[in-house]
């Protein structure tokens, strides 16, 4: 093989390495993805392996998103998350959970995890959740004497549950990228999401029992909280989120409405709830709309850039290069699956969750979907199993430096006394718990496919 042919064959590898290098320039990643696609498209034209007319193929691929009614759920969920952040629902919910758990070891941390579960089940916007939990819960935890590393670790990990617990924007995009039923995937992701939250709760209990100073209980005040007070707090703090959960997730799992319709109902419910509680003026509504538009624009600019990158990568032979590597290494079904999960985990150190989703899933999804794992899992269920494994693994991308966005969100709104070192120390056990959850799901795929079979199979 001569040198020019070798360069042509390795163009996809060079393209990926250039992308990795440009990530560290702090330039907006959507433009990095699109710019890399254009650059290597021009290089491909010079080497006669790409044609200029193929740039026009970006348009129909991007238009498939605009033409997909399911994707309308994404901006609706974003708006719902922003609306809930601006209302007092989060404060009331934390106060109610604290009241119930005030004598438990690490009670405030346990309440934060439960808040993460509840808000994940209302809206799948991680950025809004982590900022909201940091502003509301971190001062309370620090004032109560919690170790800063534990406090920020709990907040960062709990906020990422929105990736996995339906309704999740990430799950909606997974259904766009892979041929899946969104109701089936929502049902498949629910139990793993609750399992991960349970792992967090068990860890906090064990840790605060072993090291009482890490999450001290409040001193006895000699007063018993009456059931009437607890009931009032639960009605005000827990009932509104429970109603939204029933409207958004329950209606989808029951097959009553589509994901788009449930998102519209949820967004309307959050709007009415914010107005009825007197915490939202027309000026604040305008601000919520502007913030929602900025987040939605960022998501879809990212999709445009990633679509262009993926197309050029494929035309230059990226799929063939990966398939050749897989074939040469003779990995087998388990080897391919574990390699994909490991690569997605490692990409989480350098890429944002949507970037990984839009780059890695179209590459590995078609490779994993037809694999046969024998009696371990039925072949038609493999794609749902893989999708949930990807969703759990992608949670780490919010927590692992240097690209862990949740860490920067926390640092941006936390008191100056909380250092980045404390934040990095705090997230380590929760990243380990997330990967433990991946291992459990790999070992017992019924955790994913059991509930969908019960709900949807005759």
PDB file of C-alpha atoms in Angstrom, residues 131 134-135 138 405-416 418 420 423:
ATOM      1  CA  UNK A 131     -28.367  24.404  39.256  1.00  0.00           C
ATOM      2  CA  UNK A 134     -27.174  23.469  44.163  1.00  0.00           C
ATOM      3  CA  UNK A 135     -28.945  26.740  44.899  1.00  0.00           C
ATOM      4  CA  UNK A 138     -26.150  23.018  49.047  1.00  0.00           C
ATOM      5  CA  UNK A 405     -20.636  19.994  32.942  1.00  0.00           C
ATOM      6  CA  UNK A 406     -22.394  19.338  36.262  1.00  0.00           C
ATOM      7  CA  UNK A 407     -19.132  20.086  38.071  1.00  0.00           C
ATOM      8  CA  UNK A 408     -18.864  23.498  36.414  1.00  0.00           C
ATOM      9  CA  UNK A 409     -22.541  24.232  37.034  1.00  0.00           C
ATOM     10  CA  UNK A 410     -21.998  23.528  40.725  1.00  0.00           C
ATOM     11  CA  UNK A 411     -18.802  25.563  40.928  1.00  0.00           C
ATOM     12  CA  UNK A 412     -20.518  28.458  39.165  1.00  0.00           C
ATOM     13  CA  UNK A 413     -23.319  28.796  41.734  1.00  0.00           C
ATOM     14  CA  UNK A 414     -21.735  27.268  44.877  1.00  0.00           C
ATOM     15  CA  UNK A 415     -20.192  29.414  47.645  1.00  0.00           C
ATOM     16  CA  UNK A 416     -16.550  30.324  47.084  1.00  0.00           C
ATOM     17  CA  UNK A 418     -16.371  25.010  47.915  1.00  0.00           C
ATOM     18  CA  UNK A 420     -12.911  22.221  42.641  1.00  0.00           C
ATOM     19  CA  UNK A 423     -16.040  18.671  43.929  1.00  0.00           C
TER      20      UNK A 423
END
